[in-house]
Amino acid sequence: MKDHLVRATAEGVRVFAAITSQIVGDAARRHNCYPTATAALGRTLTGALLFAADLKNEEAVTIKIQGDGPLGRIVADAVPEGYARGFVDNPHVELPPTVEGKIDVGGGVGRNGLVTVTRFTGLERDVSGSCELVSGEIAEDLTNYLFVSEQTPSSVGLGVLVDTDLSVRAAGGFLVQPLPDASDEVLARLEKNLRSMRSVTELIDGGLDARGLISTIFDGFDVKFLSEIGLQFRCHCSRERVASTLSSLNAKDRAALLEDGHAEVVCQFCGEKYLFGGEELRALFE
């Protein structure tokens, strides 16, 4: 199943649902993540794609999770066209499973810290907000962020299932938000469905796509599917961008690189390596 995101509405409620198994797997391979880091980064990447689904073209969103756990920062960028990238400070963190036998994302993230969301809208100032973490499990933290910082009641569900060979077996999530005309009766039915449904990873691992997730969330509702887009891990780093950054270095740093005879720059978001030899550096600095 290729990664994809579907937008839909049902009786005064809107929903975005996404399958992100390939994106999360790609990110985990690029950063050589252990399972705890894979799950945390994957949830954040999926959350960023869901947040970006409501943006206009050429806008973007960045989600940063910063707790006091061993993972450090977790950062994900996404655009409404369906592209995302991200990184975790310490990808080699691995913790024992929880008492329920699940990956301990909350322990890796930590309970004390902030979730920060920045929306790049092309206006003079970017729109940024933050609030304290409530669990470190990321889905609960994003749900709380939307309510506290943006005054938008929502329900966010995220999941990443890591197989025994460390590959990503299933990943995805959903974002549900009532519109102003949603009735109390509709919200009560929706809350009942959300309480009774199985986990995101169970549903995806069982074969459901994004439309299937939405149909499960809105069981018994009149659903209107609006659009579907493909999703992909994509970074906008390039050799030209890196060269531009190197050319802006001060004289001391330039001299140090020339003395070393080479420069290797690794993109923090995607792990791509860019190597510049001595002659290339001299030509660049001149």
PDB file of C-alpha atoms in Angstrom:
ATOM      1  CA  MET A   1       0.000   0.000   0.000  1.00  0.00           C
ATOM      2  CA  LYS A   2       1.470   3.345  -1.030  1.00  0.00           C
ATOM      3  CA  ASP A   3       1.413   6.161   1.500  1.00  0.00           C
ATOM      4  CA  HIS A   4      -1.542   8.494   1.093  1.00  0.00           C
ATOM      5  CA  LEU A   5      -3.772  10.998   2.894  1.00  0.00           C
ATOM      6  CA  VAL A   6      -7.545  11.335   2.546  1.00  0.00           C
ATOM      7  CA  ARG A   7      -9.745  14.281   3.496  1.00  0.00           C
ATOM      8  CA  ALA A   8     -13.424  13.757   4.347  1.00  0.00           C
ATOM      9  CA  THR A   9     -16.395  15.214   6.232  1.00  0.00           C
ATOM     10  CA  ALA A  10     -19.356  13.588   7.967  1.00  0.00           C
ATOM     11  CA  GLU A  11     -22.354  15.357   9.487  1.00  0.00           C
ATOM     12  CA  GLY A  12     -20.503  18.495  10.605  1.00  0.00           C
ATOM     13  CA  VAL A  13     -17.155  16.847  11.409  1.00  0.00           C
ATOM     14  CA  ARG A  14     -14.027  16.833   9.274  1.00  0.00           C
ATOM     15  CA  VAL A  15     -11.254  14.266   9.285  1.00  0.00           C
ATOM     16  CA  PHE A  16      -7.815  13.768   7.749  1.00  0.00           C
ATOM     17  CA  ALA A  17      -6.434  10.220   7.751  1.00  0.00           C
ATOM     18  CA  ALA A  18      -3.042   9.054   6.514  1.00  0.00           C
ATOM     19  CA  ILE A  19      -1.050   5.903   5.847  1.00  0.00           C
ATOM     20  CA  THR A  20       2.654   6.727   6.381  1.00  0.00           C
ATOM     21  CA  SER A  21       4.393   3.338   6.637  1.00  0.00           C
ATOM     22  CA  GLN A  22       6.831   4.046   3.788  1.00  0.00           C
ATOM     23  CA  ILE A  23       7.674   7.593   4.927  1.00  0.00           C
ATOM     24  CA  VAL A  24       8.357   6.432   8.479  1.00  0.00           C
ATOM     25  CA  GLY A  25      10.390   3.481   7.223  1.00  0.00           C
ATOM     26  CA  ASP A  26      12.432   5.776   4.990  1.00  0.00           C
ATOM     27  CA  ALA A  27      13.085   8.192   7.857  1.00  0.00           C
ATOM     28  CA  ALA A  28      14.088   5.344  10.195  1.00  0.00           C
ATOM     29  CA  ARG A  29      16.575   3.970   7.651  1.00  0.00           C
ATOM     30  CA  ARG A  30      18.063   7.387   6.893  1.00  0.00           C
ATOM     31  CA  HIS A  31      18.683   8.100  10.569  1.00  0.00           C
ATOM     32  CA  ASN A  32      19.420   4.501  11.626  1.00  0.00           C
ATOM     33  CA  CYS A  33      16.713   4.659  14.287  1.00  0.00           C
ATOM     34  CA  TYR A  34      16.142   2.104  17.010  1.00  0.00           C
ATOM     35  CA  PRO A  35      12.468   1.177  17.636  1.00  0.00           C
ATOM     36  CA  THR A  36      11.725   3.812  20.310  1.00  0.00           C
ATOM     37  CA  ALA A  37      13.153   6.562  18.102  1.00  0.00           C
ATOM     38  CA  THR A  38      11.379   5.160  15.030  1.00  0.00           C
ATOM     39  CA  ALA A  39       8.010   5.251  16.792  1.00  0.00           C
ATOM     40  CA  ALA A  40       8.506   8.772  18.148  1.00  0.00           C
ATOM     41  CA  LEU A  41       9.787  10.221  14.867  1.00  0.00           C
ATOM     42  CA  GLY A  42       7.106   8.370  12.879  1.00  0.00           C
ATOM     43  CA  ARG A  43       4.284   9.708  15.010  1.00  0.00           C
ATOM     44  CA  THR A  44       5.649  13.246  14.702  1.00  0.00           C
ATOM     45  CA  LEU A  45       6.036  12.968  10.911  1.00  0.00           C
ATOM     46  CA  THR A  46       2.466  11.666  10.598  1.00  0.00           C
ATOM     47  CA  GLY A  47       1.171  14.425  12.856  1.00  0.00           C
ATOM     48  CA  ALA A  48       2.922  17.064  10.738  1.00  0.00           C
ATOM     49  CA  LEU A  49       1.342  15.692   7.550  1.00  0.00           C
ATOM     50  CA  LEU A  50      -2.108  15.755   9.189  1.00  0.00           C
ATOM     51  CA  PHE A  51      -1.591  19.345  10.376  1.00  0.00           C
ATOM     52  CA  ALA A  52      -0.385  20.358   6.895  1.00  0.00           C
ATOM     53  CA  ALA A  53      -3.493  18.896   5.242  1.00  0.00           C
ATOM     54  CA  ASP A  54      -5.419  22.050   6.152  1.00  0.00           C
ATOM     55  CA  LEU A  55      -2.854  24.453   4.674  1.00  0.00           C
ATOM     56  CA  LYS A  56      -2.771  26.112   1.267  1.00  0.00           C
ATOM     57  CA  ASN A  57      -0.171  25.368  -1.387  1.00  0.00           C
ATOM     58  CA  GLU A  58       3.281  26.805  -0.682  1.00  0.00           C
ATOM     59  CA  GLU A  59       2.547  26.900   3.054  1.00  0.00           C
ATOM     60  CA  ALA A  60       4.218  24.560   5.540  1.00  0.00           C
ATOM     61  CA  VAL A  61       4.162  23.388   9.142  1.00  0.00           C
ATOM     62  CA  THR A  62       6.876  22.348  11.587  1.00  0.00           C
ATOM     63  CA  ILE A  63       6.208  20.328  14.734  1.00  0.00           C
ATOM     64  CA  LYS A  64       8.886  20.174  17.424  1.00  0.00           C
ATOM     65  CA  ILE A  65       8.603  17.871  20.422  1.00  0.00           C
ATOM     66  CA  GLN A  66      11.132  18.712  23.139  1.00  0.00           C
ATOM     67  CA  GLY A  67      10.914  16.712  26.349  1.00  0.00           C
ATOM     68  CA  ASP A  68      13.341  15.771  29.097  1.00  0.00           C
ATOM     69  CA  GLY A  69      13.685  12.168  27.907  1.00  0.00           C
ATOM     70  CA  PRO A  70      16.719  10.596  26.211  1.00  0.00           C
ATOM     71  CA  LEU A  71      15.415  11.131  22.642  1.00  0.00           C
ATOM     72  CA  GLY A  72      16.014  14.891  22.791  1.00  0.00           C
ATOM     73  CA  ARG A  73      14.338  16.975  20.097  1.00  0.00           C
ATOM     74  CA  ILE A  74      12.000  15.437  17.545  1.00  0.00           C
ATOM     75  CA  VAL A  75      11.310  17.708  14.575  1.00  0.00           C
ATOM     76  CA  ALA A  76       9.126  17.183  11.506  1.00  0.00           C
ATOM     77  CA  ASP A  77       8.307  19.472   8.567  1.00  0.00           C
ATOM     78  CA  ALA A  78       5.393  18.907   6.171  1.00  0.00           C
ATOM     79  CA  VAL A  79       3.654  20.664   3.292  1.00  0.00           C
ATOM     80  CA  PRO A  80       0.084  20.235   1.982  1.00  0.00           C
ATOM     81  CA  GLU A  81       1.410  18.725  -1.253  1.00  0.00           C
ATOM     82  CA  GLY A  82       2.206  15.594   0.775  1.00  0.00           C
ATOM     83  CA  TYR A  83       5.938  15.851   1.469  1.00  0.00           C
ATOM     84  CA  ALA A  84       7.531  15.489   4.889  1.00  0.00           C
ATOM     85  CA  ARG A  85      10.970  15.247   6.471  1.00  0.00           C
ATOM     86  CA  GLY A  86      12.225  15.023  10.045  1.00  0.00           C
ATOM     87  CA  PHE A  87      14.859  13.962  12.544  1.00  0.00           C
ATOM     88  CA  VAL A  88      15.346  12.926  16.162  1.00  0.00           C
ATOM     89  CA  ASP A  89      18.385  14.101  18.132  1.00  0.00           C
ATOM     90  CA  ASN A  90      19.262  10.672  19.525  1.00  0.00           C
ATOM     91  CA  PRO A  91      18.086   7.934  17.132  1.00  0.00           C
ATOM     92  CA  HIS A  92      19.858   5.118  19.024  1.00  0.00           C
ATOM     93  CA  VAL A  93      17.632   5.318  22.102  1.00  0.00           C
ATOM     94  CA  GLU A  94      15.925   2.048  22.972  1.00  0.00           C
ATOM     95  CA  LEU A  95      13.846   1.521  26.112  1.00  0.00           C
ATOM     96  CA  PRO A  96      12.169  -1.582  27.560  1.00  0.00           C
ATOM     97  CA  PRO A  97       8.518  -1.985  26.515  1.00  0.00           C
ATOM     98  CA  THR A  98       5.733  -0.683  28.737  1.00  0.00           C
ATOM     99  CA  VAL A  99       3.761  -2.989  31.019  1.00  0.00           C
ATOM    100  CA  GLU A 100       1.269  -3.320  28.141  1.00  0.00           C
ATOM    101  CA  GLY A 101       4.098  -4.570  25.907  1.00  0.00           C
ATOM    102  CA  LYS A 102       4.163  -1.415  23.749  1.00  0.00           C
ATOM    103  CA  ILE A 103       7.035   0.831  22.668  1.00  0.00           C
ATOM    104  CA  ASP A 104       7.691   3.355  25.443  1.00  0.00           C
ATOM    105  CA  VAL A 105       7.500   6.555  23.402  1.00  0.00           C
ATOM    106  CA  GLY A 106       6.450   8.565  26.459  1.00  0.00           C
ATOM    107  CA  GLY A 107       9.547   7.438  28.323  1.00  0.00           C
ATOM    108  CA  GLY A 108      11.753   8.320  25.365  1.00  0.00           C
ATOM    109  CA  VAL A 109      10.231  11.778  24.939  1.00  0.00           C
ATOM    110  CA  GLY A 110       9.773  12.574  28.634  1.00  0.00           C
ATOM    111  CA  ARG A 111       6.858  14.246  30.384  1.00  0.00           C
ATOM    112  CA  ASN A 112       8.408  17.649  31.040  1.00  0.00           C
ATOM    113  CA  GLY A 113       8.796  19.845  27.983  1.00  0.00           C
ATOM    114  CA  LEU A 114       6.991  21.541  25.142  1.00  0.00           C
ATOM    115  CA  VAL A 115       5.256  20.803  21.878  1.00  0.00           C
ATOM    116  CA  THR A 116       5.722  23.697  19.457  1.00  0.00           C
ATOM    117  CA  VAL A 117       3.905  24.125  16.154  1.00  0.00           C
ATOM    118  CA  THR A 118       4.938  26.719  13.577  1.00  0.00           C
ATOM    119  CA  ARG A 119       2.832  27.415  10.518  1.00  0.00           C
ATOM    120  CA  PHE A 120       4.627  29.105   7.614  1.00  0.00           C
ATOM    121  CA  THR A 121       1.864  30.939   5.765  1.00  0.00           C
ATOM    122  CA  GLY A 122       3.849  33.354   3.620  1.00  0.00           C
ATOM    123  CA  LEU A 123       2.756  36.315   5.734  1.00  0.00           C
ATOM    124  CA  GLU A 124       5.178  38.777   7.275  1.00  0.00           C
ATOM    125  CA  ARG A 125       5.288  36.743  10.478  1.00  0.00           C
ATOM    126  CA  ASP A 126       5.058  32.992  10.869  1.00  0.00           C
ATOM    127  CA  VAL A 127       2.373  31.707  13.241  1.00  0.00           C
ATOM    128  CA  SER A 128       3.828  29.777  16.164  1.00  0.00           C
ATOM    129  CA  GLY A 129       2.377  28.372  19.367  1.00  0.00           C
ATOM    130  CA  SER A 130       3.403  25.977  22.097  1.00  0.00           C
ATOM    131  CA  CYS A 131       2.134  24.242  25.210  1.00  0.00           C
ATOM    132  CA  GLU A 132       3.433  21.816  27.787  1.00  0.00           C
ATOM    133  CA  LEU A 133       3.617  18.097  27.091  1.00  0.00           C
ATOM    134  CA  VAL A 134       0.951  16.024  28.814  1.00  0.00           C
ATOM    135  CA  SER A 135       2.231  12.479  28.249  1.00  0.00           C
ATOM    136  CA  GLY A 136       5.079  12.414  25.732  1.00  0.00           C
ATOM    137  CA  GLU A 137       3.042   9.961  23.638  1.00  0.00           C
ATOM    138  CA  ILE A 138       2.714  12.679  20.942  1.00  0.00           C
ATOM    139  CA  ALA A 139      -0.898  12.051  19.830  1.00  0.00           C
ATOM    140  CA  GLU A 140      -2.237  13.196  23.223  1.00  0.00           C
ATOM    141  CA  ASP A 141       0.209  16.098  23.187  1.00  0.00           C
ATOM    142  CA  LEU A 142      -0.941  17.287  19.753  1.00  0.00           C
ATOM    143  CA  THR A 143      -4.598  16.920  20.769  1.00  0.00           C
ATOM    144  CA  ASN A 144      -3.906  19.031  23.850  1.00  0.00           C
ATOM    145  CA  TYR A 145      -1.931  21.580  21.798  1.00  0.00           C
ATOM    146  CA  LEU A 146      -4.829  22.129  19.389  1.00  0.00           C
ATOM    147  CA  PHE A 147      -7.232  22.683  22.279  1.00  0.00           C
ATOM    148  CA  VAL A 148      -4.991  24.853  24.476  1.00  0.00           C
ATOM    149  CA  SER A 149      -2.997  26.868  21.942  1.00  0.00           C
ATOM    150  CA  GLU A 150      -5.398  27.065  18.983  1.00  0.00           C
ATOM    151  CA  GLN A 151      -8.742  26.642  20.817  1.00  0.00           C
ATOM    152  CA  THR A 152      -9.702  23.835  18.437  1.00  0.00           C
ATOM    153  CA  PRO A 153     -11.284  20.728  20.019  1.00  0.00           C
ATOM    154  CA  SER A 154      -9.788  17.753  18.188  1.00  0.00           C
ATOM    155  CA  SER A 155      -8.891  14.094  18.429  1.00  0.00           C
ATOM    156  CA  VAL A 156      -5.516  12.933  17.113  1.00  0.00           C
ATOM    157  CA  GLY A 157      -4.649   9.264  16.728  1.00  0.00           C
ATOM    158  CA  LEU A 158      -1.123   8.161  15.721  1.00  0.00           C
ATOM    159  CA  GLY A 159       0.652   4.835  15.569  1.00  0.00           C
ATOM    160  CA  VAL A 160       3.849   3.125  14.409  1.00  0.00           C
ATOM    161  CA  LEU A 161       4.325  -0.644  14.463  1.00  0.00           C
ATOM    162  CA  VAL A 162       7.974  -1.769  14.311  1.00  0.00           C
ATOM    163  CA  ASP A 163       8.625  -5.361  13.229  1.00  0.00           C
ATOM    164  CA  THR A 164      11.162  -7.742  14.782  1.00  0.00           C
ATOM    165  CA  ASP A 165      13.685  -6.925  12.029  1.00  0.00           C
ATOM    166  CA  LEU A 166      13.366  -3.201  12.953  1.00  0.00           C
ATOM    167  CA  SER A 167      11.452  -2.398   9.751  1.00  0.00           C
ATOM    168  CA  VAL A 168       8.243  -0.358   9.908  1.00  0.00           C
ATOM    169  CA  ARG A 169       5.325  -2.723   9.541  1.00  0.00           C
ATOM    170  CA  ALA A 170       2.540  -0.137   9.767  1.00  0.00           C
ATOM    171  CA  ALA A 171       2.245   3.589  10.436  1.00  0.00           C
ATOM    172  CA  GLY A 172      -0.436   6.221  10.110  1.00  0.00           C
ATOM    173  CA  GLY A 173      -2.947   8.336  11.935  1.00  0.00           C
ATOM    174  CA  PHE A 174      -5.984  10.599  11.873  1.00  0.00           C
ATOM    175  CA  LEU A 175      -7.066  14.085  12.911  1.00  0.00           C
ATOM    176  CA  VAL A 176     -10.761  14.646  13.675  1.00  0.00           C
ATOM    177  CA  GLN A 177     -12.234  18.113  14.253  1.00  0.00           C
ATOM    178  CA  PRO A 178     -15.880  19.122  14.741  1.00  0.00           C
ATOM    179  CA  LEU A 179     -17.071  22.026  12.604  1.00  0.00           C
ATOM    180  CA  PRO A 180     -19.207  24.810  14.125  1.00  0.00           C
ATOM    181  CA  ASP A 181     -22.471  23.176  12.984  1.00  0.00           C
ATOM    182  CA  ALA A 182     -21.759  19.760  14.560  1.00  0.00           C
ATOM    183  CA  SER A 183     -24.597  18.767  16.906  1.00  0.00           C
ATOM    184  CA  ASP A 184     -24.184  17.340  20.412  1.00  0.00           C
ATOM    185  CA  GLU A 185     -25.797  14.110  19.221  1.00  0.00           C
ATOM    186  CA  VAL A 186     -23.240  13.743  16.436  1.00  0.00           C
ATOM    187  CA  LEU A 187     -20.355  14.434  18.805  1.00  0.00           C
ATOM    188  CA  ALA A 188     -21.655  11.845  21.277  1.00  0.00           C
ATOM    189  CA  ARG A 189     -21.827   9.186  18.530  1.00  0.00           C
ATOM    190  CA  LEU A 190     -18.362  10.133  17.332  1.00  0.00           C
ATOM    191  CA  GLU A 191     -16.886   9.939  20.839  1.00  0.00           C
ATOM    192  CA  LYS A 192     -18.413   6.483  21.283  1.00  0.00           C
ATOM    193  CA  ASN A 193     -16.840   5.305  18.003  1.00  0.00           C
ATOM    194  CA  LEU A 194     -13.422   6.669  18.956  1.00  0.00           C
ATOM    195  CA  ARG A 195     -13.524   4.964  22.359  1.00  0.00           C
ATOM    196  CA  SER A 196     -14.424   1.583  20.915  1.00  0.00           C
ATOM    197  CA  MET A 197     -12.166   1.458  17.845  1.00  0.00           C
ATOM    198  CA  ARG A 198      -8.953  -0.559  17.768  1.00  0.00           C
ATOM    199  CA  SER A 199      -5.558   1.121  17.620  1.00  0.00           C
ATOM    200  CA  VAL A 200      -4.376   2.789  14.423  1.00  0.00           C
ATOM    201  CA  THR A 201      -1.582   0.283  13.911  1.00  0.00           C
ATOM    202  CA  GLU A 202      -3.889  -2.704  14.409  1.00  0.00           C
ATOM    203  CA  LEU A 203      -6.263  -1.350  11.765  1.00  0.00           C
ATOM    204  CA  ILE A 204      -3.527  -0.533   9.255  1.00  0.00           C
ATOM    205  CA  ASP A 205      -1.681  -3.811   9.868  1.00  0.00           C
ATOM    206  CA  GLY A 206      -5.005  -5.534   9.251  1.00  0.00           C
ATOM    207  CA  GLY A 207      -5.169  -4.028   5.758  1.00  0.00           C
ATOM    208  CA  LEU A 208      -7.147  -0.795   6.131  1.00  0.00           C
ATOM    209  CA  ASP A 209      -6.181   2.189   4.004  1.00  0.00           C
ATOM    210  CA  ALA A 210      -6.949   5.831   4.889  1.00  0.00           C
ATOM    211  CA  ARG A 211     -10.524   5.541   3.630  1.00  0.00           C
ATOM    212  CA  GLY A 212     -10.942   2.445   5.766  1.00  0.00           C
ATOM    213  CA  LEU A 213      -9.714   4.354   8.823  1.00  0.00           C
ATOM    214  CA  ILE A 214     -12.229   7.106   8.135  1.00  0.00           C
ATOM    215  CA  SER A 215     -15.047   4.612   7.634  1.00  0.00           C
ATOM    216  CA  THR A 216     -14.174   3.032  10.988  1.00  0.00           C
ATOM    217  CA  ILE A 217     -14.116   6.391  12.778  1.00  0.00           C
ATOM    218  CA  PHE A 218     -17.426   7.380  11.171  1.00  0.00           C
ATOM    219  CA  ASP A 219     -19.179   4.022  11.460  1.00  0.00           C
ATOM    220  CA  GLY A 220     -22.886   4.762  11.060  1.00  0.00           C
ATOM    221  CA  PHE A 221     -22.276   8.272   9.668  1.00  0.00           C
ATOM    222  CA  ASP A 222     -22.958   9.721   6.224  1.00  0.00           C
ATOM    223  CA  VAL A 223     -19.373  10.177   4.997  1.00  0.00           C
ATOM    224  CA  LYS A 224     -18.339  12.421   2.107  1.00  0.00           C
ATOM    225  CA  PHE A 225     -14.829  11.753   0.818  1.00  0.00           C
ATOM    226  CA  LEU A 226     -13.285  14.953  -0.557  1.00  0.00           C
ATOM    227  CA  SER A 227      -9.772  14.275  -1.857  1.00  0.00           C
ATOM    228  CA  GLU A 228      -6.766  11.972  -1.749  1.00  0.00           C
ATOM    229  CA  ILE A 229      -3.058  12.720  -2.236  1.00  0.00           C
ATOM    230  CA  GLY A 230       0.096  10.622  -2.216  1.00  0.00           C
ATOM    231  CA  LEU A 231       2.694  11.096   0.510  1.00  0.00           C
ATOM    232  CA  GLN A 232       6.470  10.963   0.326  1.00  0.00           C
ATOM    233  CA  PHE A 233       9.570  11.611   2.447  1.00  0.00           C
ATOM    234  CA  ARG A 234      11.299  14.494   0.681  1.00  0.00           C
ATOM    235  CA  CYS A 235      13.959  16.949   1.832  1.00  0.00           C
ATOM    236  CA  HIS A 236      14.700  20.236   0.074  1.00  0.00           C
ATOM    237  CA  CYS A 237      18.415  20.146   0.800  1.00  0.00           C
ATOM    238  CA  SER A 238      20.725  20.218  -2.234  1.00  0.00           C
ATOM    239  CA  ARG A 239      24.382  20.554  -3.120  1.00  0.00           C
ATOM    240  CA  GLU A 240      23.725  24.136  -4.222  1.00  0.00           C
ATOM    241  CA  ARG A 241      22.150  25.051  -0.862  1.00  0.00           C
ATOM    242  CA  VAL A 242      25.052  23.521   1.031  1.00  0.00           C
ATOM    243  CA  ALA A 243      27.574  25.326  -1.190  1.00  0.00           C
ATOM    244  CA  SER A 244      25.772  28.602  -0.483  1.00  0.00           C
ATOM    245  CA  THR A 245      26.017  27.954   3.252  1.00  0.00           C
ATOM    246  CA  LEU A 246      29.726  27.156   3.010  1.00  0.00           C
ATOM    247  CA  SER A 247      30.405  30.303   0.999  1.00  0.00           C
ATOM    248  CA  SER A 248      28.906  32.400   3.813  1.00  0.00           C
ATOM    249  CA  LEU A 249      31.383  31.117   6.420  1.00  0.00           C
ATOM    250  CA  ASN A 250      33.766  33.557   8.059  1.00  0.00           C
ATOM    251  CA  ALA A 251      37.461  33.733   7.155  1.00  0.00           C
ATOM    252  CA  LYS A 252      38.565  31.617  10.125  1.00  0.00           C
ATOM    253  CA  ASP A 253      36.225  28.755   9.303  1.00  0.00           C
ATOM    254  CA  ARG A 254      37.139  28.911   5.617  1.00  0.00           C
ATOM    255  CA  ALA A 255      40.825  28.685   6.457  1.00  0.00           C
ATOM    256  CA  ALA A 256      40.210  25.669   8.698  1.00  0.00           C
ATOM    257  CA  LEU A 257      38.356  23.826   5.924  1.00  0.00           C
ATOM    258  CA  LEU A 258      41.083  24.620   3.388  1.00  0.00           C
ATOM    259  CA  GLU A 259      43.691  23.328   5.818  1.00  0.00           C
ATOM    260  CA  ASP A 260      41.714  20.089   6.224  1.00  0.00           C
ATOM    261  CA  GLY A 261      41.518  19.784   2.446  1.00  0.00           C
ATOM    262  CA  HIS A 262      37.850  18.839   2.348  1.00  0.00           C
ATOM    263  CA  ALA A 263      34.428  19.453   3.885  1.00  0.00           C
ATOM    264  CA  GLU A 264      31.680  16.933   4.583  1.00  0.00           C
ATOM    265  CA  VAL A 265      28.224  18.291   5.369  1.00  0.00           C
ATOM    266  CA  VAL A 266      25.396  16.005   6.505  1.00  0.00           C
ATOM    267  CA  CYS A 267      21.796  17.186   6.276  1.00  0.00           C
ATOM    268  CA  GLN A 268      20.185  16.938   9.699  1.00  0.00           C
ATOM    269  CA  PHE A 269      16.744  16.226   8.246  1.00  0.00           C
ATOM    270  CA  CYS A 270      17.495  13.478   5.727  1.00  0.00           C
ATOM    271  CA  GLY A 271      21.037  12.274   6.400  1.00  0.00           C
ATOM    272  CA  GLU A 272      22.267  13.096   2.878  1.00  0.00           C
ATOM    273  CA  LYS A 273      26.043  13.652   2.769  1.00  0.00           C
ATOM    274  CA  TYR A 274      27.715  16.327   0.638  1.00  0.00           C
ATOM    275  CA  LEU A 275      31.497  16.134   0.146  1.00  0.00           C
ATOM    276  CA  PHE A 276      33.562  19.074  -1.156  1.00  0.00           C
ATOM    277  CA  GLY A 277      37.239  18.620  -2.069  1.00  0.00           C
ATOM    278  CA  GLY A 278      40.002  21.150  -1.514  1.00  0.00           C
ATOM    279  CA  GLU A 279      40.010  22.562  -5.058  1.00  0.00           C
ATOM    280  CA  GLU A 280      36.237  22.849  -5.034  1.00  0.00           C
ATOM    281  CA  LEU A 281      36.377  24.732  -1.731  1.00  0.00           C
ATOM    282  CA  ARG A 282      38.998  27.156  -3.049  1.00  0.00           C
ATOM    283  CA  ALA A 283      36.899  27.901  -6.122  1.00  0.00           C
ATOM    284  CA  LEU A 284      33.814  28.313  -3.949  1.00  0.00           C
ATOM    285  CA  PHE A 285      35.468  30.711  -1.521  1.00  0.00           C
ATOM    286  CA  GLU A 286      37.011  32.779  -4.306  1.00  0.00           C
TER     287      GLU A 286
END
